[in-house]
Each structure stands twice: as C-alpha cells, then as structure tokens.
Amino acid sequence: MGLGADGHTASLVPRDPVLEVLDRPVALMAPYMGHRRMTLTYPALARAQQVLWLITGADKREPLSRLVAGDRSIPAGRVEAAASLVLADAAAAGRGPARVGAQPPAGP
C-alpha cells in the first residue's frame, strides 16, 4: 500500500463518503484530483493476512508518523490487517533525504 501526503491510501481519501462504506468490498469514490476511482473498502482490506506499506519521500514524514502511531483520523490509519510491515525510505522516515546509491549504515 502507498501513503499520500494527505494520509490517503487505496483511493481512500480524507472526507470522502466512501470511508464509511462497510457493506461491500468495492465502492466508487467521489472525484479526487480530477478522477473518480473505484477502491477497496475497509472491510475488504481487513481480510488481508498482511499489509505491506511502501512509503517514500519527505512529504510523507508526517502521515507516516501518524500511521505508525495508529492515528485513525487519517484514512490510512483505519486500515486493519492481521499483520502490517512498513518499508520507508530515509526521507519519509525523517532521517534526511534519500540518496541514490547511498549505503545503509553499518550494523552490529
């Protein structure tokens, strides 16, 4: 799953009525950024055994922090699954800008 700077994921965007759809696995959302999309609803996403979050970019620092804290006020924070794994680059994690070819820190 991705994460938008506004906390959206899977075309589940802030203030969209589709956030409250609980009676079906797929729904049409209101127009967003010029497009009307079809999205999985929270009940469909909750059926996942594992959710993999792939998050990049400094503009994702704040929503990533909120996601990890379990902040249900952002759409991504309401995604539930049996297990979740978050992979974030250094910029999203707040550890400086990501650099192509950068070496990971030496570990123990």
Short mmCIF file of C-alpha atoms in Angstrom, two decimals:
data_model
loop_
_atom_site.label_atom_id
_atom_site.label_comp_id
_atom_site.label_asym_id
_atom_site.label_seq_id
_atom_site.Cartn_x
_atom_site.Cartn_y
_atom_site.Cartn_z
CA MET A 1 0.00 0.00 0.00
CA GLY A 2 1.12 3.53 -0.62
CA LEU A 3 0.56 6.57 1.54
CA GLY A 4 -0.35 10.01 0.30
CA ALA A 5 0.83 13.25 1.86
CA ASP A 6 -2.77 13.80 3.00
CA GLY A 7 -2.91 10.37 4.69
CA HIS A 8 -4.84 8.65 1.89
CA THR A 9 -4.28 5.11 0.73
CA ALA A 10 -6.01 2.81 -1.78
CA SER A 11 -8.09 5.77 -3.06
CA LEU A 12 -9.48 6.19 0.45
CA VAL A 13 -9.11 9.94 0.79
CA PRO A 14 -9.95 12.33 3.63
CA ARG A 15 -13.58 13.40 3.92
CA ASP A 16 -14.81 11.09 1.13
CA PRO A 17 -18.13 9.34 1.90
CA VAL A 18 -16.59 6.05 0.72
CA LEU A 19 -14.71 5.95 4.05
CA GLU A 20 -17.98 4.94 5.71
CA VAL A 21 -18.90 2.15 3.25
CA LEU A 22 -18.94 -1.07 5.24
CA ASP A 23 -21.49 -3.20 3.38
CA ARG A 24 -19.48 -4.07 0.26
CA PRO A 25 -15.84 -4.77 -0.65
CA VAL A 26 -15.60 -2.26 -3.52
CA ALA A 27 -17.09 1.22 -3.93
CA LEU A 28 -16.86 4.29 -6.15
CA MET A 29 -15.37 7.33 -4.52
CA ALA A 30 -16.11 10.99 -5.15
CA PRO A 31 -13.88 12.72 -7.75
CA TYR A 32 -10.34 13.23 -6.42
CA MET A 33 -7.60 15.06 -8.30
CA GLY A 34 -9.82 15.11 -11.36
CA HIS A 35 -10.66 11.41 -11.38
CA ARG A 36 -13.39 9.20 -10.00
CA ARG A 37 -11.93 5.92 -8.86
CA MET A 38 -13.05 2.54 -7.62
CA THR A 39 -11.50 1.43 -4.35
CA LEU A 40 -11.40 -1.43 -1.94
CA THR A 41 -13.28 -0.59 1.25
CA TYR A 42 -12.02 -1.08 4.79
CA PRO A 43 -13.81 -4.43 5.21
CA ALA A 44 -12.09 -5.76 2.07
CA LEU A 45 -8.69 -4.53 3.20
CA ALA A 46 -9.24 -6.07 6.64
CA ARG A 47 -9.34 -9.50 5.02
CA ALA A 48 -5.63 -9.26 4.20
CA GLN A 49 -3.30 -11.51 6.14
CA GLN A 50 -0.54 -8.93 5.71
CA VAL A 51 -0.38 -5.35 4.51
CA LEU A 52 2.90 -4.13 3.06
CA TRP A 53 3.29 -0.34 3.16
CA LEU A 54 5.86 1.15 0.77
CA ILE A 55 6.39 4.81 1.63
CA THR A 56 8.84 7.22 0.02
CA GLY A 57 9.53 10.94 0.14
CA ALA A 58 9.92 13.67 2.72
CA ASP A 59 6.31 14.78 2.13
CA LYS A 60 5.25 11.51 3.79
CA ARG A 61 7.05 12.13 7.13
CA GLU A 62 4.01 13.49 8.94
CA PRO A 63 1.45 10.97 7.61
CA LEU A 64 3.91 8.10 8.22
CA SER A 65 4.32 9.21 11.81
CA ARG A 66 0.54 9.30 12.19
CA LEU A 67 0.13 5.89 10.54
CA VAL A 68 2.67 4.24 12.83
CA ALA A 69 1.03 5.90 15.86
CA GLY A 70 -2.32 4.36 14.89
CA ASP A 71 -3.96 7.72 14.18
CA ARG A 72 -7.40 6.78 12.86
CA SER A 73 -8.13 10.36 11.83
CA ILE A 74 -6.29 9.75 8.55
CA PRO A 75 -7.70 7.21 6.09
CA ALA A 76 -4.55 5.05 6.13
CA GLY A 77 -4.75 4.83 9.92
CA ARG A 78 -8.04 2.95 9.66
CA VAL A 79 -6.61 0.08 7.57
CA GLU A 80 -6.56 -3.12 9.60
CA ALA A 81 -4.95 -6.45 8.76
CA ALA A 82 -3.67 -9.48 10.62
CA ALA A 83 -0.14 -8.07 10.21
CA SER A 84 1.49 -4.99 8.71
CA LEU A 85 5.00 -4.24 7.53
CA VAL A 86 6.16 -0.69 6.80
CA LEU A 87 9.06 -0.07 4.43
CA ALA A 88 10.00 3.59 4.26
CA ASP A 89 12.93 5.40 2.73
CA ALA A 90 15.15 7.69 4.81
CA ALA A 91 13.32 10.81 3.65
CA ALA A 92 9.91 9.51 4.74
CA ALA A 93 11.35 8.22 8.00
CA GLY A 94 12.79 11.65 8.78
CA ARG A 95 16.40 10.61 8.52
CA GLY A 96 17.39 13.06 5.83
CA PRO A 97 16.89 12.90 2.09
CA ALA A 98 17.08 9.60 0.31
CA ARG A 99 20.10 9.36 -2.00
CA VAL A 100 20.51 7.07 -4.96
CA GLY A 101 23.37 4.71 -4.28
CA ALA A 102 23.54 5.56 -0.58
CA GLN A 103 24.95 2.80 1.58
CA PRO A 104 22.99 1.60 4.60
CA PRO A 105 24.61 2.27 7.96
CA ALA A 106 26.98 -0.41 9.21
CA GLY A 107 25.23 -2.71 11.64
CA PRO A 108 26.39 -4.76 14.58
#
